[in-house]
XYZ file of C-alpha atoms in Angstrom:
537
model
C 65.524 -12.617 10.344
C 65.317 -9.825 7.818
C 63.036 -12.085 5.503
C 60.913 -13.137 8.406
C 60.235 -9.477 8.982
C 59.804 -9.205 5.599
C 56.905 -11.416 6.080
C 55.553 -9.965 8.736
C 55.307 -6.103 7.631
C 54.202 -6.792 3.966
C 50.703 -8.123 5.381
C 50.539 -5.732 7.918
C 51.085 -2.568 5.350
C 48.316 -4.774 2.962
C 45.732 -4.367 5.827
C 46.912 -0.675 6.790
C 46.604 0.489 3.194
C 43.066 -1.364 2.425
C 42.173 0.008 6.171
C 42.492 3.711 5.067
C 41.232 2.940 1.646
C 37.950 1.427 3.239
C 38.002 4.388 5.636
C 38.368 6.968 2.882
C 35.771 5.592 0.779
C 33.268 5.324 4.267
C 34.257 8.871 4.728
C 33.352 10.118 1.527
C 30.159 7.758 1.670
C 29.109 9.515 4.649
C 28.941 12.587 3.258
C 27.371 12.218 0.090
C 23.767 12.176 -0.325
C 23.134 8.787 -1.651
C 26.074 6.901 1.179
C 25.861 4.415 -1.481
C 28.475 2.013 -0.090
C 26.783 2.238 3.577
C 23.294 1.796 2.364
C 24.391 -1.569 0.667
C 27.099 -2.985 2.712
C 24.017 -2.656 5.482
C 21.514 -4.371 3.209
C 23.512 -7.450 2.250
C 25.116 -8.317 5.403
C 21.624 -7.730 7.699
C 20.248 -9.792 4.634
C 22.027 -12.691 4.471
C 22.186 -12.410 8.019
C 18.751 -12.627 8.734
C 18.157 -16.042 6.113
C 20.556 -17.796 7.804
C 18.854 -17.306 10.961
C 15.256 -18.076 9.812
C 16.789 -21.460 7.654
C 18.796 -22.659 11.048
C 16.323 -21.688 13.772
C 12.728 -22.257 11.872
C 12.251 -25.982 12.516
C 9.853 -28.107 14.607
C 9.851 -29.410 17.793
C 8.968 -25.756 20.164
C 6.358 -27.145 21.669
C 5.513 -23.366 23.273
C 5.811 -21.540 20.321
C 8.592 -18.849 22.170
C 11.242 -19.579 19.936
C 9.534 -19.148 16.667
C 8.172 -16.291 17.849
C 11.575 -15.206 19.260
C 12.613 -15.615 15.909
C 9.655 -13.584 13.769
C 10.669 -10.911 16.740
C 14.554 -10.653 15.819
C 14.249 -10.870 11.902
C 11.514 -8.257 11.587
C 13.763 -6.161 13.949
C 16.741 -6.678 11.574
C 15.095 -5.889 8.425
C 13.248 -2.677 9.765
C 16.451 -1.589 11.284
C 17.238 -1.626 7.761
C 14.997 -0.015 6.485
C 14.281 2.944 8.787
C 18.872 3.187 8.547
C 18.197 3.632 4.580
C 15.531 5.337 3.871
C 14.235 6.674 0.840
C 12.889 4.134 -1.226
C 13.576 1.477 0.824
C 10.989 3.092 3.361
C 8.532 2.867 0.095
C 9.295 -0.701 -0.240
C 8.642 -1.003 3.684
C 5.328 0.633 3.377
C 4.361 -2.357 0.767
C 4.659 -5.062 2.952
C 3.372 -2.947 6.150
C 0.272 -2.827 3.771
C 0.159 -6.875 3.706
C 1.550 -7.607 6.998
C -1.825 -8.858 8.211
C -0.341 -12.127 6.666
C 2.762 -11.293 8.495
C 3.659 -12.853 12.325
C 2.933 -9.904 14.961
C 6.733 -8.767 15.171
C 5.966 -7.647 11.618
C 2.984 -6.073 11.712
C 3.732 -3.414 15.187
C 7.232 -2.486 13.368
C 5.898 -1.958 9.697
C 3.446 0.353 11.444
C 6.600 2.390 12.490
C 7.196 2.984 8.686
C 4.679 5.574 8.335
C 5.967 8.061 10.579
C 9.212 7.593 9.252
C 9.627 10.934 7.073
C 13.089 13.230 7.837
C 13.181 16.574 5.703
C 16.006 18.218 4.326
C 17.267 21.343 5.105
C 16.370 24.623 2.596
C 19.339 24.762 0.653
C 18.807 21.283 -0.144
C 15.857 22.719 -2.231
C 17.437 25.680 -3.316
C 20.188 23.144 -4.836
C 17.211 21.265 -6.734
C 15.994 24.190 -8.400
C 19.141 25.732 -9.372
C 19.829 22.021 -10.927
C 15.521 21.806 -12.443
C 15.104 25.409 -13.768
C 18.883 27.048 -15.400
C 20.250 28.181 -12.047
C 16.810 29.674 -10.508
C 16.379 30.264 -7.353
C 12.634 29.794 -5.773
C 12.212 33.586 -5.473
C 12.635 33.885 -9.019
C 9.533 31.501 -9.307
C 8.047 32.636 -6.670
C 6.615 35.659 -5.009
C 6.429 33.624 -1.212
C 8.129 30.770 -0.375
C 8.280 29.251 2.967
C 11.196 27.693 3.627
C 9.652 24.767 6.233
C 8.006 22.206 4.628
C 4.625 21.553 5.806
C 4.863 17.888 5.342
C 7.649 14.912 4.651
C 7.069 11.894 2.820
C 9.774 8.838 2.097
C 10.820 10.463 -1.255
C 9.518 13.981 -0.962
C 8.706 16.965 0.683
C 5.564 20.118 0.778
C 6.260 23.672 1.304
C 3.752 26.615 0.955
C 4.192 29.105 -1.952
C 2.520 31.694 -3.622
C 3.560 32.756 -7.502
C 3.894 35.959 -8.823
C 0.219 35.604 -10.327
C -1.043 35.337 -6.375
C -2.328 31.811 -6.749
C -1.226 29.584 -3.402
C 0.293 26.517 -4.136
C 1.736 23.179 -2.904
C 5.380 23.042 -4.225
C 6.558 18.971 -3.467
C 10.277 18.819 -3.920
C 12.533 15.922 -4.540
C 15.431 14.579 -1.714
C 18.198 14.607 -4.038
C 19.107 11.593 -2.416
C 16.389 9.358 -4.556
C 17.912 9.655 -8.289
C 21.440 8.642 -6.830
C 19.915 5.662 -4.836
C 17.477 4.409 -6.680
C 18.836 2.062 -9.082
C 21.169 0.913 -6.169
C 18.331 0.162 -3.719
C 16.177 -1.527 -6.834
C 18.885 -3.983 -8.013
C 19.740 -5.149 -4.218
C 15.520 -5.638 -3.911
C 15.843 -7.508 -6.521
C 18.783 -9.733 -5.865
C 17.690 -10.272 -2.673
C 14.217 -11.638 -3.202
C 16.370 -14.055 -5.689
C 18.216 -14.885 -2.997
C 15.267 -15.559 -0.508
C 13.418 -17.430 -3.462
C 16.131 -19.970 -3.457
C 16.542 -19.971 0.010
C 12.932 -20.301 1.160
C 11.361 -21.838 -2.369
C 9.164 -19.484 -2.089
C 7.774 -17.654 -5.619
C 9.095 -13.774 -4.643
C 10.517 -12.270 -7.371
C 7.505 -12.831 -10.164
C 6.322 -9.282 -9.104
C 9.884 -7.557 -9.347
C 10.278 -5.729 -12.716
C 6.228 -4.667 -12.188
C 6.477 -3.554 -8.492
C 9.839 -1.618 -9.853
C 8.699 -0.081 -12.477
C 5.532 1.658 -10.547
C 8.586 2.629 -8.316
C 10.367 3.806 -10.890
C 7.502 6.090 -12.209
C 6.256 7.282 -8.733
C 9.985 9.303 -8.551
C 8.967 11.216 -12.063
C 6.733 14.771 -10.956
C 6.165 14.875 -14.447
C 4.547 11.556 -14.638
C 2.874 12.177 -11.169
C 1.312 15.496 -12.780
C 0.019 13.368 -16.095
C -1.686 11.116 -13.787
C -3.469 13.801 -11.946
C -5.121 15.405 -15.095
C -6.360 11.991 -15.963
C -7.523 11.262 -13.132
C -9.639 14.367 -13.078
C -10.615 13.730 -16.626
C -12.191 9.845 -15.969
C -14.498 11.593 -12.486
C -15.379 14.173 -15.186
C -17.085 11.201 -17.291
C -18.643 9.630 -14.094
C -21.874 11.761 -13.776
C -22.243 10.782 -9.846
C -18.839 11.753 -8.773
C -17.812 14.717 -10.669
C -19.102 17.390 -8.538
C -18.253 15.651 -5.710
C -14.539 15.175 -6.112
C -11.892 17.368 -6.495
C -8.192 17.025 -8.343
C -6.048 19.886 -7.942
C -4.717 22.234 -10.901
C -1.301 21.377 -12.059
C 0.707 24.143 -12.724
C 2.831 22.073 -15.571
C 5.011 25.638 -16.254
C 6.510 25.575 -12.557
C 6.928 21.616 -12.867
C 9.979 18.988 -13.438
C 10.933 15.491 -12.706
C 11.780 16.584 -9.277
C 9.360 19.582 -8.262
C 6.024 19.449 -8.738
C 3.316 22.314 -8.544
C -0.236 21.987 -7.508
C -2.932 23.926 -6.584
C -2.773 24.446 -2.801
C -6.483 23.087 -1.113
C -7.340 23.739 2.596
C -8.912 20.709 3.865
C -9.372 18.375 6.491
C -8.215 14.504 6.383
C -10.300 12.299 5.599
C -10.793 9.856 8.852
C -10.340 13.027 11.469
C -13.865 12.830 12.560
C -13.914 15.689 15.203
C -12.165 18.784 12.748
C -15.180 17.488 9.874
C -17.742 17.622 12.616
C -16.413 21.110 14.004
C -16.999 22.626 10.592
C -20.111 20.883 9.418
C -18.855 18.263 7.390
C -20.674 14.985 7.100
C -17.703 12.426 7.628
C -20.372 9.459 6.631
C -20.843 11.514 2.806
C -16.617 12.008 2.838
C -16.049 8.323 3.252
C -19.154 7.089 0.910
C -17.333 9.354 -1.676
C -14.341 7.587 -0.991
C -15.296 4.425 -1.719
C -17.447 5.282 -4.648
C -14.289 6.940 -6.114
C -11.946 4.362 -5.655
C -14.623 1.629 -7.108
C -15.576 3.468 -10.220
C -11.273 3.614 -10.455
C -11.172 -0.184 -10.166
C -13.888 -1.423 -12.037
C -15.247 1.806 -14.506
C -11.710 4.082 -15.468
C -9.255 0.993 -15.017
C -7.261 3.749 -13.652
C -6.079 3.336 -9.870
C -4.711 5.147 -6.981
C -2.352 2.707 -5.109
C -2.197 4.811 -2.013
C -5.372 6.276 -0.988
C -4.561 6.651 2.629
C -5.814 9.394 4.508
C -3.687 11.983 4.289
C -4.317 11.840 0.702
C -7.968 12.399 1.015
C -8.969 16.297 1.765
C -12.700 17.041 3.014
C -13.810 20.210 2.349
C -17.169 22.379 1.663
C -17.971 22.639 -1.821
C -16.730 26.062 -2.842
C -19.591 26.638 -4.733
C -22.359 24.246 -2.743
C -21.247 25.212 0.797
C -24.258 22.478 2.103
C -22.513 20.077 -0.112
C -18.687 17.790 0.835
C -16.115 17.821 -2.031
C -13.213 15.066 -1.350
C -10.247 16.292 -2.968
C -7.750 13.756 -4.132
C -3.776 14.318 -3.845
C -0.442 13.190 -4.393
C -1.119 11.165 -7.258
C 2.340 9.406 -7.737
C 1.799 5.670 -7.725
C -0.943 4.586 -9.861
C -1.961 1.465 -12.308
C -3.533 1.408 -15.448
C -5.393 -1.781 -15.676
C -5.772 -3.982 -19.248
C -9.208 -3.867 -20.572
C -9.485 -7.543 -20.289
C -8.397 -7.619 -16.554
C -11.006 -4.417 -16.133
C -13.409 -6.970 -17.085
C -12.385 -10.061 -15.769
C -12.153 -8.762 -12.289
C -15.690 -7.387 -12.465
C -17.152 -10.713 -13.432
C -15.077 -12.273 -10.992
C -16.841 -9.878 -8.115
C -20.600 -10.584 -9.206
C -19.517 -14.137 -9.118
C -18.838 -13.614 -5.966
C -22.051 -12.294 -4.839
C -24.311 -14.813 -7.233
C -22.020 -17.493 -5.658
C -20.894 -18.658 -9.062
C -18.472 -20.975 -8.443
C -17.655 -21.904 -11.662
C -16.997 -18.869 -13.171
C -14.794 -17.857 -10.192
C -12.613 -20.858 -10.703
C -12.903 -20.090 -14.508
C -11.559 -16.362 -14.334
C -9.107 -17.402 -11.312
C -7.711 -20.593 -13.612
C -7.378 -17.578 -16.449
C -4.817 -15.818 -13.331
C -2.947 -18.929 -13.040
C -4.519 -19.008 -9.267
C -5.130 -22.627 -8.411
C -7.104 -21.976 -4.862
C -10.076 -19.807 -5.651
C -11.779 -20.272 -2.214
C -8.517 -18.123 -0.397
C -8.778 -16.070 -3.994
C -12.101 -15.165 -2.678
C -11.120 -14.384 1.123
C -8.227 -11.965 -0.177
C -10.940 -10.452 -2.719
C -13.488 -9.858 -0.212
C -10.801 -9.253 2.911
C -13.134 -11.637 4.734
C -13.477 -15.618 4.833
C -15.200 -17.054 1.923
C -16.193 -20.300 1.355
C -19.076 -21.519 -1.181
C -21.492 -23.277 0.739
C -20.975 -22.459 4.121
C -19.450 -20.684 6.973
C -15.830 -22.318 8.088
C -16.325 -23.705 11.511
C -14.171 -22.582 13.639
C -12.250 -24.789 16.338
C -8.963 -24.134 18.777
C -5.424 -24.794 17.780
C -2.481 -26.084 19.897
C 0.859 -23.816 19.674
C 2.496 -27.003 18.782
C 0.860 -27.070 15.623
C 2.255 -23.525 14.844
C 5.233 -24.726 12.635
C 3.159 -27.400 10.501
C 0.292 -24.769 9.762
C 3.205 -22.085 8.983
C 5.364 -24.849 6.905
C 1.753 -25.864 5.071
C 1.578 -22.195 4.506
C 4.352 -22.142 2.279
C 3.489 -25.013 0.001
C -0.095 -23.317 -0.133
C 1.459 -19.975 -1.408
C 3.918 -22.128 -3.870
C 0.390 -24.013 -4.931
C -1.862 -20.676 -5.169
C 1.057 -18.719 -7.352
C 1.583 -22.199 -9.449
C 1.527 -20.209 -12.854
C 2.995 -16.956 -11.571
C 3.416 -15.554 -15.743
C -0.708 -15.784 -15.643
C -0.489 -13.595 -12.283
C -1.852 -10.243 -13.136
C 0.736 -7.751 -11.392
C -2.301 -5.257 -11.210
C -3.573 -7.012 -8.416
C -0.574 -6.413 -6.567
C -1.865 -2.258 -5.946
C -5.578 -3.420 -6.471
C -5.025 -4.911 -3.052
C -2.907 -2.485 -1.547
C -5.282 -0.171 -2.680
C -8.778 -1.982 -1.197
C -6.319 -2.443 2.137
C -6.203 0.993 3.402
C -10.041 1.961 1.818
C -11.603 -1.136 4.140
C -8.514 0.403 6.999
C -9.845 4.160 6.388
C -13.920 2.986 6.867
C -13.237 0.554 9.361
C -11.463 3.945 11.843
C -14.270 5.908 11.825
C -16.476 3.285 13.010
C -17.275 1.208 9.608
C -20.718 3.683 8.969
C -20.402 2.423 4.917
C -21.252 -0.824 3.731
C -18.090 -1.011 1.499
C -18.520 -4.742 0.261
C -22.213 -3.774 -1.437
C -21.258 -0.293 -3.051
C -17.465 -2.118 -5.044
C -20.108 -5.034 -5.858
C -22.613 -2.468 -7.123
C -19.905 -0.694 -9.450
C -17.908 -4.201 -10.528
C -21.661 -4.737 -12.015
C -21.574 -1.355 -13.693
C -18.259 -1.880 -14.947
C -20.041 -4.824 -16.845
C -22.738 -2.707 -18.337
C -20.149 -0.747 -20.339
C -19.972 -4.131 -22.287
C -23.225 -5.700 -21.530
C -25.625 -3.046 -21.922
C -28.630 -3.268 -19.763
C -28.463 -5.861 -17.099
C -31.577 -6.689 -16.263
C -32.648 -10.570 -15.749
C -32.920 -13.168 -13.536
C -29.202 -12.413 -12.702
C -30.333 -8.916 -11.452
C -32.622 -10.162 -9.391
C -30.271 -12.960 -7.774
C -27.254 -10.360 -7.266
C -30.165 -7.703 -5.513
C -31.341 -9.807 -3.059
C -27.667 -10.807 -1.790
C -27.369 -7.382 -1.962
C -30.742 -7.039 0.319
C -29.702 -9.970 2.332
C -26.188 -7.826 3.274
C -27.405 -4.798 3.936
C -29.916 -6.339 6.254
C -26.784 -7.595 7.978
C -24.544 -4.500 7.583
C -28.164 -2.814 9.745
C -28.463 -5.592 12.059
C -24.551 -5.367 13.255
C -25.000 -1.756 13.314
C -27.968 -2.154 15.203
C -26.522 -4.721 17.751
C -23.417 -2.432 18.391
C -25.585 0.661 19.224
C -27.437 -1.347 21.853
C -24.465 -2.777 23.470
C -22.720 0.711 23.366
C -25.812 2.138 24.953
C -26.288 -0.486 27.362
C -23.044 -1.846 28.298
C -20.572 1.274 27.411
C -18.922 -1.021 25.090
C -16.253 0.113 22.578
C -18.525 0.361 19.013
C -17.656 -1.791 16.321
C -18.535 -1.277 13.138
C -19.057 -4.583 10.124
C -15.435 -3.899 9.107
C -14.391 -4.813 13.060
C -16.822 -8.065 12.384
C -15.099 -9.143 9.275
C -11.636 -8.665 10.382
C -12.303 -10.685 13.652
C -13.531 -13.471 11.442
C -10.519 -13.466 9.001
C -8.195 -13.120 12.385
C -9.411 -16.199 13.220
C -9.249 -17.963 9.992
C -5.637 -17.012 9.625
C -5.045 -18.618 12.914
C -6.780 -21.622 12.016
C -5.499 -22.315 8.655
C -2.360 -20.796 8.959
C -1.137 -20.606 12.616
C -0.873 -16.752 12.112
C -1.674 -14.097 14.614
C -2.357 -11.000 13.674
C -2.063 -8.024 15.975
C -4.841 -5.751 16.424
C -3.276 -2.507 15.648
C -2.280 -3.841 12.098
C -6.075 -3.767 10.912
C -6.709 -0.063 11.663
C -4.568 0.976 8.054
């Protein structure tokens, strides 16, 4: 009897003791800043969870298409339950796929759009704690002459409060969550385990762009790195004799700056795509977003040096301070950029006249150099619209039935396209997140620049650094494509006007054009809705 007992109790005090070890540890978890243990116990079970359901319940034979889109519903659900739970840098990671979820079912796209709101602060002795850890025990007011203590603005890693220094200057003072250096390494290694994971699962090629995506991670959490990049930034629009006076970097303040509070030079502006505050004070929103794209162009294909988020919020418009009739765009937060190799620079550029000269061969040339072994949906990504050589893709219906072949012969496309994934160049990776929210920020206020011409126009003057003068029978070729778009770009411009005036239809700009087009190629290739809201940025 006694043993039985015996038996009995010695589990029973095994599962007591581990139970109030496991709630100890939660407790302390849950008040630390990083909640280490909670963060990744959520991550691997909703992970593991949500492969097994997509590699049981993915398979043929709905012949309505609810289930598999029952399915794309509950997974994306899962994951951005996640990642909204976590935080931090897993809302960063978030924000790069909400930036390619065009690709993405629907479910996707409408909860990734969530992501960008998702910003929480942290209280003011949060940020006193920072500084006393930054600056030998300081306290802000010994920095500072005014410092208010409610951030203006909150971003996934960061947050912007209003200061002035003892000098008088005004200035932006972005602070660290002291939550990122404790999580980061965590929330990197279970990214990349779990892509290995899904790459085995799905034999799908994920985890080629891993160590690059992390390490632009990685650097985007360093202020001091984030302040480098801003003075050389301004440095390569000082060397561009079109854009220097017409775009603005704020002053670093270096002295006042650390890994985890950063400076600047506080500007007074107005975002870039809120059309009514530019208007109310006389600023030409058409000039703000032609500067835009210039500016982001001459990054790609001139400098070689690239802002990977150039979304709206970090894009000021303001009145020249010393040319009131003129607009200055000012440029902030300047954490996440890529410095492209020379030889990329100038692959990509010959790889965007081909484009417009409808060289084929030396498309599939500089793609075969990329290890890309489709250049024709190369070309679509490139451009954001459908290409194809010859001639437009016809376009025809598709039954729901064929949803899981065309989504199946997705996969083996995507295996076939990254085929050499070591030739990949991982700078495309923020090229295209970058060219994303530019084509997003022209398309909201009504598409008034013709975006495609101008990045052709620079990729060509990104050539002439090596080529010299590019005049020939070339020249004339890539002008009259030019010519022959623009006359478009006028004519849809044109045709909107009319119907606006005429029918009080909603104006659509070329942007709205191409994206309906690629809409309906990625339903027609792929099987692949994509929801409406997703193309707006």
């Amino acid at each position: 009897m006694s043993f039985a007992r015996n038996r009995l109790v010695r589990p029973f005090r095994l599962a007591l003791g581990a139970g109030l070890i496991g709630s100890g540890v939660y407790s302390i978890d849950n008040r630390s800043d990083g909640q280490l243990v909670a963060r990744n116990f959520r991550t691997f079970y909703n992970g593991v969870a949500l492969a097994i359901d997509y590699k049981l319940n993915f398979k043929p034979g709905d012949t309505d298409g609810k289930n598999i889109d029952a399915l794309h519903e509950r997974v994306a659900n899962r994951l951005f339950d996640v990642i909204e739970k976590n935080g931090g840098l897993y809302i960063k990671m978030g924000q790069v796929i909400g930036t390619q979820s065009a690709i993405l079912p629907p479910a996707y796209q409408i909860r990734a759009r969530r992501l960008f709101d998702s910003a929480p602060t942290v209280p003011f002795e949060t940020v006193e704690r920072v500084f006393s850890e930054d600056f030998d025990g300081k306290h802000p007011s010994d920095i500072f002459e005014e410092f208010d203590m409610v951030p203006m603005a909150a971003a996934s890693i960061a947050q912007v409060h209003r200061a002035r220094l003892k000098n008088g200057d005004v200035v932006a003072v972005k602070v660290q969550k002291p939550a990122i250096q404790k999580q980061m390494e965590w929330d990197l290694g279970a990214f990349r385990i779990l892509l290995k994971v899904y790459e085995y699962l799905f034999e799908l090629p994920l985890s080629w762009s891993s160590d690059y995506v992390e390490e632009h991670m990685r650097m985007e959490t360093d202020f001091q790195n984030e302040a480098r990049n801003a003075m050389k930034a301004w440095d390569n629009l000082q060397k561009e004799p079109t854009l220097k006076d017409k775009v603005y970097v704020p002053k670093v303040y270096e002295e006042y700056s650390s890994k985890r509070v950063l400076v600047c030079e506080w500007i007074d502006g107005v975002k870039l795509t809120d059309t009514e505050k530019l208007a109310k004070l006389g600023l030409d929103y058409k000039k703000a977003m032609r500067i835009s794209v210039d500016t982001f162009a001459s990054q790609i294909f001139r400098s070689g040096f690239v802002h990977a988020d150039p979304h709206p919020g970090n894009q000021l418009v303001r009145h020249h301070p010393k040319k009131k009739n003129q607009v200055q765009l000012v440029l902030i937060d300047h954490g996440l950029y890529i410095q492209e190799s020379e030889k990329f620079r100038l692959e990509y550029c010959q790889l965007w006249e081909a484009l417009f000269m409808l060289d084929v061969a030396t498309m599939t040339e500089v793609c075969k150099e990329w290890g890309i072994h489709d250049s024709n949906m190369f070309a679509s990504i490139t451009l954001q619209r459908p290409f194809s050589p010859d001639k437009a893709v016809h376009l025809q219906n598709i039954e729901i039935k064929d949803m899981y072949k065309l989504q199946s012969e997705m996969k083996e496309r995507i295996k076939h396209f990254l085929k050499d994934q070591e030739l990949f160049p991982r700078e495309l990776i923020f090229i295209s997140r970058n060219m994303n929210i530019v084509r997003a920020n022209n398309k909201s206020v009504g598409s008034p620049i013709n975006r495609i011409n101008l990045m052709a126009r620079w990729a060509v003057e990104g050539l002439s650094l090596e080529k010299g003068t590019w005049l020939s029978w070339r020249s004339i070729l890539f002008e009259s494509t030019l010519l022959l778009m623009s006359l478009s770009f006028w004519l849809i411009r044109f045709r909107e006007s009319a119907s606006q005036l005429l029918f009080q239809s909603k104006k659509r700009g070329l942007e709205d054009v191409l994206d309906d087009n690629m809409k309906n190629q990625m339903y027609k290739r792929f099987g692949i809705k994509i929801d409406e809201s997703i193309l707006e940025g």
